[in-house]
Short mmCIF file of C-alpha atoms in Angstrom, two decimals:
data_model
loop_
_atom_site.label_atom_id
_atom_site.label_comp_id
_atom_site.label_asym_id
_atom_site.label_seq_id
_atom_site.Cartn_x
_atom_site.Cartn_y
_atom_site.Cartn_z
CA MET A 18 203.13 136.99 155.05
CA PRO A 19 202.78 137.24 158.75
CA GLU A 20 202.32 140.61 160.18
CA HIS A 21 205.61 141.35 162.68
CA LYS A 22 205.31 143.25 165.77
CA ALA A 23 207.87 144.38 167.54
CA ASP A 24 208.70 143.18 170.94
CA HIS A 25 208.48 146.07 173.69
CA SER A 26 208.04 144.02 176.57
CA HIS A 27 211.81 144.32 177.63
CA ILE A 28 211.02 148.24 177.34
CA GLU A 29 207.75 148.25 179.11
CA GLN A 30 209.53 145.96 181.99
CA GLY A 31 212.44 148.25 181.98
CA THR A 32 210.36 151.04 182.86
CA HIS A 33 208.27 149.19 185.43
CA GLU A 34 211.86 148.79 187.13
CA GLN A 35 212.69 152.23 187.10
CA MET A 36 208.97 153.27 188.38
CA MET A 37 209.51 150.50 191.12
CA MET A 38 212.95 151.76 192.08
CA HIS A 39 212.10 155.46 192.15
CA GLN A 40 209.29 154.76 194.30
CA MET A 41 211.52 152.65 196.85
CA MET A 42 214.08 155.64 196.66
CA ASN A 43 211.46 157.99 197.58
CA ASN A 44 210.22 155.31 200.46
CA SER A 45 213.63 155.67 201.49
CA HIS A 46 214.24 158.98 201.62
CA HIS A 47 210.91 159.32 203.51
CA MET A 48 211.73 156.84 205.92
CA MET A 49 215.07 159.13 206.72
CA HIS A 50 213.13 162.42 206.94
CA HIS A 51 210.75 160.89 209.31
CA GLU A 52 213.15 158.49 211.58
CA HIS A 53 213.03 161.20 214.26
CA LEU A 54 209.34 161.05 214.63
CA VAL A 55 209.48 157.32 214.75
CA ARG A 56 211.76 157.20 217.45
CA THR A 57 209.53 160.05 219.49
CA ILE A 58 206.31 157.40 218.92
CA GLN A 59 208.13 154.43 219.76
CA ASP A 60 209.89 156.30 223.05
CA CYS A 61 206.19 157.31 224.05
CA GLU A 62 205.20 153.43 223.59
CA ALA A 63 207.84 152.22 225.58
CA THR A 64 207.36 155.22 228.47
CA CYS A 65 203.66 154.24 228.36
CA GLU A 66 204.37 150.28 228.66
CA HIS A 67 206.74 150.97 231.35
CA MET A 68 204.40 153.47 233.47
CA THR A 69 201.66 150.50 233.40
CA THR A 70 204.06 148.15 234.81
CA HIS A 71 204.78 150.89 237.36
CA LEU A 72 201.28 151.36 238.43
CA LYS A 73 200.51 147.89 238.99
CA HIS A 74 202.83 147.96 241.85
CA ARG A 75 201.41 151.14 243.33
CA GLN A 76 199.18 150.95 246.57
CA ASP A 77 197.15 153.72 244.70
CA VAL A 78 196.34 151.57 241.46
CA HIS A 79 192.66 151.77 242.50
CA ALA A 80 192.57 155.41 241.84
CA ARG A 81 194.34 155.09 238.65
CA VAL A 82 191.96 153.06 236.33
CA VAL A 83 191.54 155.95 233.67
CA GLN A 84 195.10 156.21 233.74
CA LEU A 85 196.15 152.40 233.44
CA GLN A 86 193.57 152.54 230.46
CA LEU A 87 194.79 155.36 228.75
CA LEU A 88 198.48 154.38 229.04
CA ARG A 89 197.53 151.21 227.27
CA ASP A 90 195.89 152.60 224.67
CA CYS A 91 198.39 155.26 223.91
CA ALA A 92 201.22 152.29 223.96
CA ASP A 93 199.00 150.35 221.08
CA ILE A 94 197.93 153.18 219.14
CA CYS A 95 202.17 154.29 219.14
CA GLY A 96 203.22 150.96 218.21
CA LEU A 97 200.87 151.14 215.17
CA THR A 98 201.52 154.43 214.08
CA ALA A 99 205.29 153.93 214.29
CA LYS A 100 205.21 151.09 212.07
CA TYR A 101 202.74 152.88 209.45
CA ILE A 102 205.17 156.16 209.10
CA ALA A 103 207.99 153.69 208.81
CA ARG A 104 206.40 151.81 205.71
CA ASN A 105 205.02 155.15 204.62
CA SER A 106 201.73 153.83 204.74
CA VAL A 107 198.46 155.54 203.09
CA PHE A 108 196.97 155.01 206.38
CA ALA A 109 200.10 156.97 208.54
CA LYS A 110 198.79 160.59 208.64
CA GLY A 111 195.34 159.14 209.77
CA ALA A 112 196.95 156.75 212.63
CA ALA A 113 199.28 159.91 213.52
CA ASN A 114 195.87 161.88 214.08
CA LEU A 115 194.34 159.37 216.28
CA CYS A 116 197.72 158.82 218.08
CA ALA A 117 197.85 162.54 218.94
CA TYR A 118 194.53 162.54 220.34
CA ILE A 119 195.00 159.74 222.54
CA CYS A 120 198.51 160.39 223.33
CA GLU A 121 197.27 163.97 224.77
CA MET A 122 194.40 162.30 226.49
CA CYS A 123 196.82 160.07 228.55
CA GLY A 124 199.42 162.75 228.79
CA ARG A 125 196.80 165.07 230.37
CA GLU A 126 195.67 162.07 232.90
CA CYS A 127 199.27 161.35 233.58
CA ALA A 128 199.73 165.26 234.38
CA ARG A 129 196.81 165.20 236.81
CA PHE A 130 199.06 163.04 239.19
CA PRO A 131 202.44 164.45 241.42
CA ASP A 132 204.91 161.42 241.09
CA MET A 133 207.57 162.05 238.95
CA GLU A 134 206.86 159.03 236.46
CA SER A 135 203.46 160.39 235.99
CA GLN A 136 204.71 163.77 235.17
CA ASN A 137 207.50 162.13 233.06
CA CYS A 138 205.21 160.11 231.08
CA ALA A 139 202.70 163.29 230.54
CA ARG A 140 206.27 165.16 228.91
CA VAL A 141 206.67 162.44 226.80
CA CYS A 142 203.15 161.42 225.56
CA LEU A 143 202.28 165.36 225.30
CA HIS A 144 205.47 166.04 223.12
CA CYS A 145 204.68 163.00 221.07
CA ALA A 146 200.85 164.26 220.19
CA GLN A 147 202.82 167.43 219.59
CA GLN A 148 205.27 165.56 216.97
CA CYS A 149 202.24 163.21 215.44
CA ARG A 150 199.90 166.89 214.82
CA MET A 151 202.71 168.35 212.72
CA PHE A 152 203.18 165.27 210.95
CA THR A 153 199.67 165.28 210.02
CA MET A 154 199.90 168.94 208.38
CA MET A 155 202.59 167.96 206.06
#
């Protein structure tokens, strides 16, 4: 007489689906919780991109080589960090830590220049750095 084994695959499948649904709901909650942070980082990225374009048309562009390099690095790390946080990547906090460091460096460099655009960029970058640091400590 053949041994009868109960087919529990539908139960296992249901449990797996429940776990996936729970994880998706947690991710959705996580994304809503960090939506403001993602917007802050994206705003910093856009500000740095705009500032890069603005500086290229200034007569003193040769005196701002370091500022331009930091603005480009800042915009790039902000774009990546916002994506990692939005999708709840395991690398989100590491990216945010690096983002905070680069934003701080960029903000300090921008603060050295008296023009209104650089001063505004400095504020945006330093605020982003502060928000990223807070996220890394959560």
